[in-house]
Amino acid sequence: MASSGDRDLVSEMRLMHLVSSMLEKIAQGKDEPEILSAVNALNDRFRSCENILDTLPSGDLTRAEQLDLLKSLHDRLHRTREMVQNYQSLEVFKIVEDDPANNTVPMDT
């Protein structure tokens, strides 16, 4: 389910109602200040959308580059998980449960 932040982003990216409003004002022969107001509102929204897109991580990458990056990150995660499992299986990390005397760390005196 989309979060409230996601819905805000989606609504911020909707431009059609602004384009429609501008075209209606032109078709109705509205005064130039009203048309310019609609054009400015659309331009402001374009700038807002650009700012949002500029802040997205990896937003400057193509879809193929993003998929390559995602694959490399998944591969890295898989290798890291394998290494953790390998390290956990080393004898040094195993506790001998049969002999409680071996569970203590010797102290230097």
mmCIF file of C-alpha atoms in Angstrom:
data_model
loop_
_atom_site.group_PDB
_atom_site.id
_atom_site.type_symbol
_atom_site.label_atom_id
_atom_site.label_comp_id
_atom_site.label_asym_id
_atom_site.label_seq_id
_atom_site.Cartn_x
_atom_site.Cartn_y
_atom_site.Cartn_z
ATOM 1 C CA MET A 1 0.000 0.000 0.000
ATOM 2 C CA ALA A 2 1.303 3.470 -0.883
ATOM 3 C CA SER A 3 2.304 5.692 1.986
ATOM 4 C CA SER A 4 1.089 9.239 2.411
ATOM 5 C CA GLY A 5 4.474 10.517 1.223
ATOM 6 C CA ASP A 6 4.194 8.447 -1.947
ATOM 7 C CA ARG A 7 0.719 9.821 -2.617
ATOM 8 C CA ASP A 8 2.028 13.361 -2.128
ATOM 9 C CA LEU A 9 4.769 12.720 -4.686
ATOM 10 C CA VAL A 10 2.299 11.282 -7.162
ATOM 11 C CA SER A 11 -0.076 14.200 -6.774
ATOM 12 C CA GLU A 12 2.847 16.630 -7.106
ATOM 13 C CA MET A 13 3.747 15.023 -10.451
ATOM 14 C CA ARG A 14 0.270 15.410 -11.925
ATOM 15 C CA LEU A 15 0.341 18.152 -14.525
ATOM 16 C CA MET A 16 -2.655 17.502 -16.725
ATOM 17 C CA HIS A 17 -5.092 19.639 -14.758
ATOM 18 C CA LEU A 18 -2.724 22.615 -15.065
ATOM 19 C CA VAL A 19 -2.316 22.100 -18.820
ATOM 20 C CA SER A 20 -6.078 21.717 -19.189
ATOM 21 C CA SER A 21 -6.713 24.904 -17.204
ATOM 22 C CA MET A 22 -4.244 26.845 -19.318
ATOM 23 C CA LEU A 23 -5.769 25.579 -22.585
ATOM 24 C CA GLU A 24 -9.297 26.403 -21.386
ATOM 25 C CA LYS A 25 -8.251 29.978 -20.621
ATOM 26 C CA ILE A 26 -6.723 30.308 -24.088
ATOM 27 C CA ALA A 27 -9.792 28.759 -25.779
ATOM 28 C CA GLN A 28 -12.137 31.061 -23.841
ATOM 29 C CA GLY A 29 -10.134 34.100 -24.901
ATOM 30 C CA LYS A 30 -9.308 35.101 -21.325
ATOM 31 C CA ASP A 31 -7.154 38.122 -20.623
ATOM 32 C CA GLU A 32 -3.412 37.809 -20.975
ATOM 33 C CA PRO A 33 -2.771 38.103 -17.191
ATOM 34 C CA GLU A 34 -5.042 35.079 -16.531
ATOM 35 C CA ILE A 35 -3.295 33.032 -19.211
ATOM 36 C CA LEU A 36 0.131 34.071 -17.907
ATOM 37 C CA SER A 37 -0.961 33.069 -14.419
ATOM 38 C CA ALA A 38 -1.861 29.595 -15.694
ATOM 39 C CA VAL A 39 1.447 29.341 -17.593
ATOM 40 C CA ASN A 40 3.371 30.414 -14.489
ATOM 41 C CA ALA A 41 1.537 27.834 -12.364
ATOM 42 C CA LEU A 42 2.516 25.130 -14.860
ATOM 43 C CA ASN A 43 6.137 26.342 -14.947
ATOM 44 C CA ASP A 44 6.256 26.357 -11.135
ATOM 45 C CA ARG A 45 4.982 22.780 -11.089
ATOM 46 C CA PHE A 46 7.621 21.762 -13.663
ATOM 47 C CA ARG A 47 10.341 23.258 -11.437
ATOM 48 C CA SER A 48 8.897 21.479 -8.410
ATOM 49 C CA CYS A 49 8.893 18.164 -10.302
ATOM 50 C CA GLU A 50 12.491 18.738 -11.414
ATOM 51 C CA ASN A 51 13.540 19.376 -7.811
ATOM 52 C CA ILE A 52 11.814 16.190 -6.662
ATOM 53 C CA LEU A 53 13.477 14.160 -9.410
ATOM 54 C CA ASP A 54 16.880 15.684 -8.621
ATOM 55 C CA THR A 55 16.618 14.523 -4.999
ATOM 56 C CA LEU A 56 15.792 10.911 -5.865
ATOM 57 C CA PRO A 57 18.719 8.590 -5.227
ATOM 58 C CA SER A 58 20.114 7.324 -8.533
ATOM 59 C CA GLY A 59 17.577 9.466 -10.351
ATOM 60 C CA ASP A 60 20.269 10.446 -12.830
ATOM 61 C CA LEU A 61 20.719 6.835 -13.939
ATOM 62 C CA THR A 62 18.889 5.159 -16.792
ATOM 63 C CA ARG A 63 16.586 2.255 -16.036
ATOM 64 C CA ALA A 64 19.226 -0.199 -17.278
ATOM 65 C CA GLU A 65 21.868 1.418 -15.043
ATOM 66 C CA GLN A 66 19.507 1.266 -12.067
ATOM 67 C CA LEU A 67 18.820 -2.424 -12.711
ATOM 68 C CA ASP A 68 22.574 -3.098 -12.982
ATOM 69 C CA LEU A 69 23.152 -1.246 -9.706
ATOM 70 C CA LEU A 70 20.340 -3.190 -8.041
ATOM 71 C CA LYS A 71 21.796 -6.501 -9.251
ATOM 72 C CA SER A 72 25.272 -5.612 -7.994
ATOM 73 C CA LEU A 73 23.849 -4.619 -4.593
ATOM 74 C CA HIS A 74 21.901 -7.891 -4.378
ATOM 75 C CA ASP A 75 25.065 -9.816 -5.288
ATOM 76 C CA ARG A 76 27.022 -7.924 -2.637
ATOM 77 C CA LEU A 77 24.359 -8.663 -0.021
ATOM 78 C CA HIS A 78 24.393 -12.356 -0.959
ATOM 79 C CA ARG A 79 28.214 -12.520 -0.663
ATOM 80 C CA THR A 80 28.122 -10.719 2.686
ATOM 81 C CA ARG A 81 25.504 -13.131 4.041
ATOM 82 C CA GLU A 82 27.602 -16.084 2.879
ATOM 83 C CA MET A 83 30.692 -14.656 4.585
ATOM 84 C CA VAL A 84 28.795 -14.133 7.841
ATOM 85 C CA GLN A 85 27.570 -17.734 7.730
ATOM 86 C CA ASN A 86 31.103 -18.965 7.011
ATOM 87 C CA TYR A 87 32.555 -16.945 9.889
ATOM 88 C CA GLN A 88 29.847 -18.145 12.262
ATOM 89 C CA SER A 89 30.711 -21.742 11.428
ATOM 90 C CA LEU A 90 34.369 -21.305 12.483
ATOM 91 C CA GLU A 91 35.405 -23.175 15.615
ATOM 92 C CA VAL A 92 36.385 -19.988 17.381
ATOM 93 C CA PHE A 93 32.726 -18.895 17.440
ATOM 94 C CA LYS A 94 31.330 -22.224 18.646
ATOM 95 C CA ILE A 95 30.646 -22.711 22.327
ATOM 96 C CA VAL A 96 31.288 -26.153 23.675
ATOM 97 C CA GLU A 97 28.117 -26.959 25.571
ATOM 98 C CA ASP A 98 29.262 -30.303 26.952
ATOM 99 C CA ASP A 99 32.055 -28.886 29.091
ATOM 100 C CA PRO A 100 31.110 -25.715 31.018
ATOM 101 C CA ALA A 101 34.758 -25.226 31.971
ATOM 102 C CA ASN A 102 35.584 -24.496 28.337
ATOM 103 C CA ASN A 103 32.998 -21.683 28.185
ATOM 104 C CA THR A 104 35.051 -19.365 30.355
ATOM 105 C CA VAL A 105 37.801 -17.082 29.183
ATOM 106 C CA PRO A 106 41.092 -17.606 31.082
ATOM 107 C CA MET A 107 42.192 -14.607 33.123
ATOM 108 C CA ASP A 108 45.838 -13.586 33.419
ATOM 109 C CA THR A 109 46.951 -13.163 37.016
#
